[in-house]
Short mmCIF file of C-alpha atoms in Angstrom, two decimals:
data_model
loop_
_atom_site.label_atom_id
_atom_site.label_comp_id
_atom_site.label_asym_id
_atom_site.label_seq_id
_atom_site.Cartn_x
_atom_site.Cartn_y
_atom_site.Cartn_z
CA MET A 1 0.00 0.00 0.00
CA ARG A 2 1.26 3.47 -0.91
CA CYS A 3 0.85 6.42 1.44
CA PRO A 4 -1.98 8.66 0.17
CA GLU A 5 -0.10 11.71 1.48
CA CYS A 6 3.44 11.22 0.13
CA GLY A 7 3.43 8.06 -2.01
CA THR A 8 5.94 6.19 0.14
CA LEU A 9 5.52 2.43 0.47
CA MET A 10 3.75 1.89 3.80
CA ASN A 11 4.73 -0.72 6.39
CA LYS A 12 2.13 -3.24 7.54
CA HIS A 13 2.71 -3.58 11.27
CA ALA A 14 -0.50 -5.04 12.66
CA GLU A 15 -3.47 -7.27 11.97
CA LYS A 16 -6.50 -7.47 14.22
CA PRO A 17 -9.69 -9.52 13.91
CA VAL A 18 -12.79 -7.30 14.14
CA MET A 19 -16.49 -7.94 13.69
CA VAL A 20 -18.22 -5.94 10.95
CA THR A 21 -22.00 -6.42 10.83
CA GLY A 22 -21.68 -9.92 12.21
CA ASP A 23 -18.80 -11.08 10.01
CA GLU A 24 -15.24 -11.40 11.22
CA ILE A 25 -12.68 -9.63 9.11
CA ILE A 26 -9.01 -8.89 9.58
CA LEU A 27 -8.10 -5.24 9.87
CA ALA A 28 -4.55 -4.70 8.63
CA ILE A 29 -2.81 -1.51 9.76
CA HIS A 30 -0.18 0.22 7.64
CA CYS A 31 2.09 3.09 8.66
CA CYS A 32 4.04 5.45 6.43
CA PRO A 33 7.72 5.46 7.41
CA LYS A 34 8.13 8.95 6.01
CA CYS A 35 5.18 10.92 7.37
CA GLY A 36 3.54 8.57 9.90
CA LYS A 37 0.20 8.43 8.07
CA VAL A 38 -1.96 5.51 9.20
CA GLU A 39 -4.16 3.49 6.85
CA SER A 40 -6.25 0.41 7.45
CA GLU A 41 -7.19 -2.35 5.03
CA GLU A 42 -9.94 -4.93 5.44
CA LEU A 43 -8.88 -8.48 4.65
CA SER A 44 -11.05 -11.59 4.63
CA GLY A 45 -11.33 -13.43 7.94
CA ILE A 46 -9.20 -16.34 9.11
CA MET B 1 14.46 5.58 11.62
CA SER B 2 12.53 8.79 11.00
CA GLN B 3 13.34 10.37 14.38
CA THR B 4 13.80 13.68 12.59
CA ARG B 5 10.06 14.24 13.00
CA PRO B 6 9.25 15.35 16.54
CA LEU B 7 7.27 12.92 18.65
CA SER B 8 3.62 13.89 18.93
CA ILE B 9 2.21 13.24 22.40
CA PRO B 10 -1.22 14.75 23.10
CA VAL B 11 -2.63 14.93 26.61
CA ILE B 12 -6.30 13.97 26.94
CA LEU B 13 -8.28 15.56 29.75
CA GLY B 14 -10.85 12.81 30.31
CA THR B 15 -13.69 14.46 32.17
CA THR B 16 -16.31 17.09 31.38
CA ARG B 17 -17.58 17.79 34.90
CA LYS B 18 -17.75 21.23 36.42
CA GLY B 19 -15.13 21.80 39.11
CA ARG B 20 -12.94 19.01 37.76
CA MET B 21 -9.59 18.88 39.58
CA SER B 22 -8.28 16.69 36.75
CA SER B 23 -7.90 19.83 34.67
CA HIS B 24 -5.11 20.93 37.03
CA ALA B 25 -3.42 17.53 36.68
CA ALA B 26 -3.75 17.62 32.88
CA GLN B 27 -2.38 21.15 32.70
CA PHE B 28 0.55 20.14 34.93
CA MET B 29 1.38 17.08 32.80
CA TRP B 30 1.09 19.14 29.63
CA ASP B 31 3.44 21.79 31.07
CA GLU B 32 5.98 19.14 32.07
CA LEU B 33 5.81 17.51 28.63
CA ARG B 34 6.34 20.84 26.88
CA LYS B 35 9.68 21.24 28.68
CA ARG B 36 11.10 18.30 26.69
CA ASP B 37 12.91 18.78 23.40
CA GLY B 38 11.64 17.01 20.31
CA ILE B 39 8.03 16.82 21.45
CA VAL B 40 4.94 18.39 19.97
CA THR B 41 1.88 18.21 22.13
CA GLU B 42 -1.60 19.54 22.60
CA LEU B 43 -4.09 19.40 25.43
CA ILE B 44 -7.34 17.81 24.29
CA ASP B 45 -10.25 18.60 26.59
CA ILE B 46 -12.98 16.07 25.82
CA ARG B 47 -15.51 18.74 26.79
CA THR B 48 -14.63 20.52 23.53
CA LEU B 49 -15.20 17.55 21.22
CA ASN B 50 -18.34 17.30 19.15
CA LEU B 51 -19.50 13.77 19.82
CA VAL B 52 -23.17 12.82 19.75
CA VAL B 53 -24.36 10.39 22.39
CA ASP B 54 -27.06 8.59 20.39
CA ASP B 55 -24.52 6.60 18.38
CA ALA B 56 -21.08 5.23 19.07
CA GLY B 57 -17.73 4.13 17.78
CA GLU B 58 -16.18 5.22 14.52
CA ALA B 59 -19.57 6.47 13.26
CA ILE B 60 -19.25 9.54 15.46
CA LYS B 61 -15.60 10.42 14.98
CA ASP B 62 -14.60 13.97 15.81
CA PRO B 63 -12.15 14.95 13.02
CA ARG B 64 -9.91 16.94 15.37
CA PHE B 65 -9.60 14.06 17.82
CA SER B 66 -9.13 11.47 15.10
CA GLU B 67 -6.39 13.50 13.40
CA ALA B 68 -4.64 14.08 16.72
CA MET B 69 -4.68 10.35 17.48
CA GLU B 70 -3.38 9.53 14.00
CA ARG B 71 -0.51 12.01 14.39
CA ALA B 72 0.21 10.79 17.91
CA ASP B 73 3.23 8.67 18.75
CA ALA B 74 1.95 8.27 22.32
CA VAL B 75 -0.90 9.57 24.43
CA ILE B 76 -1.31 10.65 28.02
CA ILE B 77 -4.78 10.03 29.41
CA VAL B 78 -5.69 12.02 32.50
CA THR B 79 -8.70 10.48 34.19
CA PRO B 80 -10.48 10.98 37.45
CA GLU B 81 -11.83 7.99 39.32
CA TYR B 82 -15.61 8.09 39.59
CA ASN B 83 -17.05 5.17 41.59
CA HIS B 84 -13.89 3.16 40.85
CA GLY B 85 -14.29 3.68 37.08
CA SER B 86 -13.54 6.17 34.36
CA PRO B 87 -15.97 8.85 33.19
CA GLY B 88 -18.42 7.39 30.69
CA LEU B 89 -17.73 10.18 28.26
CA LEU B 90 -14.00 9.36 28.26
CA LYS B 91 -14.83 5.80 27.19
CA HIS B 92 -17.21 7.20 24.59
CA VAL B 93 -14.42 9.38 23.17
CA LEU B 94 -11.80 6.61 23.22
CA ASP B 95 -14.18 4.24 21.44
CA SER B 96 -14.52 6.67 18.52
CA CYS B 97 -11.15 5.68 17.06
CA HIS B 98 -9.32 2.44 16.45
CA LYS B 99 -6.77 2.26 13.63
CA GLU B 100 -5.30 5.54 14.91
CA TYR B 101 -4.16 3.93 18.17
CA ILE B 102 -2.59 0.69 17.09
CA HIS B 103 0.90 0.00 18.46
CA LYS B 104 1.13 3.37 20.21
CA PRO B 105 1.93 3.70 23.92
CA ALA B 106 -0.46 5.20 26.44
CA GLY B 107 0.33 6.46 29.90
CA ILE B 108 -2.42 7.00 32.42
CA VAL B 109 -2.61 9.71 35.05
CA GLY B 110 -5.15 8.91 37.75
CA VAL B 111 -6.82 11.58 39.86
CA SER B 112 -8.88 11.07 42.98
CA ALA B 113 -10.11 12.93 46.00
CA GLY B 114 -9.17 9.95 48.15
CA PRO B 115 -5.75 8.49 48.91
CA PHE B 116 -5.38 5.92 46.12
CA GLY B 117 -4.70 8.35 43.28
CA GLY B 118 -6.98 6.74 40.75
CA SER B 119 -5.25 3.37 41.01
CA ARG B 120 -8.56 1.56 40.52
CA VAL B 121 -9.55 3.51 37.44
CA ILE B 122 -6.10 2.90 35.97
CA GLU B 123 -6.48 -0.86 36.45
CA ASN B 124 -9.97 -0.57 34.99
CA LEU B 125 -8.68 1.16 31.85
CA LEU B 126 -5.86 -1.26 31.04
CA PRO B 127 -7.95 -3.97 29.30
CA ILE B 128 -9.76 -1.26 27.36
CA LEU B 129 -6.50 0.23 26.11
CA ARG B 130 -5.32 -3.21 25.07
CA GLU B 131 -8.46 -3.85 23.03
CA LEU B 132 -8.07 -0.47 21.34
CA GLY B 133 -4.55 -1.43 20.25
CA LEU B 134 -2.77 0.93 22.61
CA VAL B 135 0.22 -0.30 24.62
CA SER B 136 0.29 0.54 28.30
CA ILE B 137 3.48 1.74 29.93
CA PHE B 138 4.43 0.63 33.42
CA TRP B 139 4.66 4.05 35.02
CA ASP B 140 1.54 5.86 36.18
CA VAL B 141 1.11 9.18 37.90
CA ASN B 142 -1.31 9.03 40.83
CA PHE B 143 -2.77 12.26 42.09
CA GLY B 144 -4.29 11.08 45.37
CA ASN B 145 -5.90 13.57 47.74
CA VAL B 146 -5.93 15.90 44.77
CA TYR B 147 -7.28 18.80 46.80
CA LYS B 148 -3.92 18.76 48.61
CA ALA B 149 -1.89 18.38 45.42
CA PHE B 150 -3.15 21.61 43.84
CA ASP B 151 -4.60 24.80 45.23
CA PRO B 152 -7.92 25.99 43.78
CA SER B 153 -6.11 28.01 41.10
CA GLY B 154 -4.20 24.94 39.91
CA GLN B 155 -0.87 25.77 41.55
CA LEU B 156 1.05 22.60 42.40
CA LEU B 157 1.48 22.18 46.16
CA ASP B 158 3.63 19.03 46.23
CA GLU B 159 6.84 19.18 44.22
CA ALA B 160 7.32 15.41 44.37
CA TYR B 161 4.95 15.27 41.42
CA ILE B 162 7.58 16.95 39.25
CA ARG B 163 9.94 13.99 39.78
CA ARG B 164 7.15 11.46 39.33
CA ALA B 165 6.02 13.11 36.12
CA ALA B 166 9.60 13.13 34.81
CA LYS B 167 9.92 9.36 35.29
CA PHE B 168 6.55 8.75 33.66
CA ILE B 169 7.33 11.01 30.68
CA GLY B 170 10.76 9.44 30.25
CA GLU B 171 9.26 5.97 30.02
CA LEU B 172 6.53 7.16 27.66
CA ILE B 173 9.03 8.82 25.31
CA TRP B 174 11.19 5.69 25.24
CA MET B 175 8.15 3.61 24.32
CA ALA B 176 7.05 6.18 21.75
CA LYS B 177 10.43 6.03 19.99
CA VAL B 178 10.59 2.25 20.00
CA LEU B 179 7.03 1.72 18.84
CA ARG B 180 7.34 4.38 16.13
CA TYR B 181 10.34 2.49 14.82
CA GLY B 182 8.30 -0.71 14.92
CA ARG B 183 5.28 0.76 13.17
CA GLU B 184 7.35 2.31 10.44
CA GLN B 185 10.14 -0.21 9.94
CA VAL B 186 9.25 -3.66 11.27
CA THR B 187 6.92 -5.57 8.98
CA LEU B 188 4.43 -8.03 10.40
#
C-alpha cells in the first residue's frame, strides 16, 4: 500500500480480527515510514 | 528511523464535569511535557469535542480528535476515578477511534479525592487500552488527595509530582520512539 499523502511504500505492522456487521474480518494496519500516516485495510477473515 | 520528526504526544483531559480537579493535573502534565525537546503536544479537553451520544464508535468520529490520534506517537490520558471507574464520556471518546491507536503507547494519570490516586480507574482502563490497540506503559502518575496536590487556582502544592512526572514522561518517550520504529520499519 502506498501512502496517500506522500506516495511512500507503507509498512504493515498489525493485523487485528474485528467484527463488521456480524462477520469477522481482519483489519490490517499500515504506517508510512516517512510521514507517519496511518491506513487500514480490510482483509477476509481467518 | 525517522526520528527527525518530533514525537507527537497529546494529553487527553478525560472528564467534562464542572469543578474538575483533573484539569489541574492535565495542565501540569502538559506543562511538564512541553519542557522536553523534540516533542509536539496539545491538550485535548474532551468537553470541547463534538460527539453525539445517540450513536457510538467510529460512526461519530470527531475529526480533530481522530487526526490528533493519528498524528500521535503516544498519548497521556488524565482520568479521574468516579465510583472506581472512568468517566463514561471518556470511554465514549476513546471508542470513537481504532486504527489511529494501534501499536502506540499510552500512559495513564489517575486523579482522585481519596488516597489511592486513581489506582482503581487505571487498572480498569488497562484492558480497554489493550483492546483499542494501545500499549500501556508501566509508570503511572497518581494524584491522590488531589485537593492537597493543587490549590484551587491549579498551583502545584507538592513538588514530588515533578519527579514522578519526569519518570513517567521518560518511560513514555522511550516507548514512543521504539514503537514508532516498529510501526514504520518492522513488517508483520
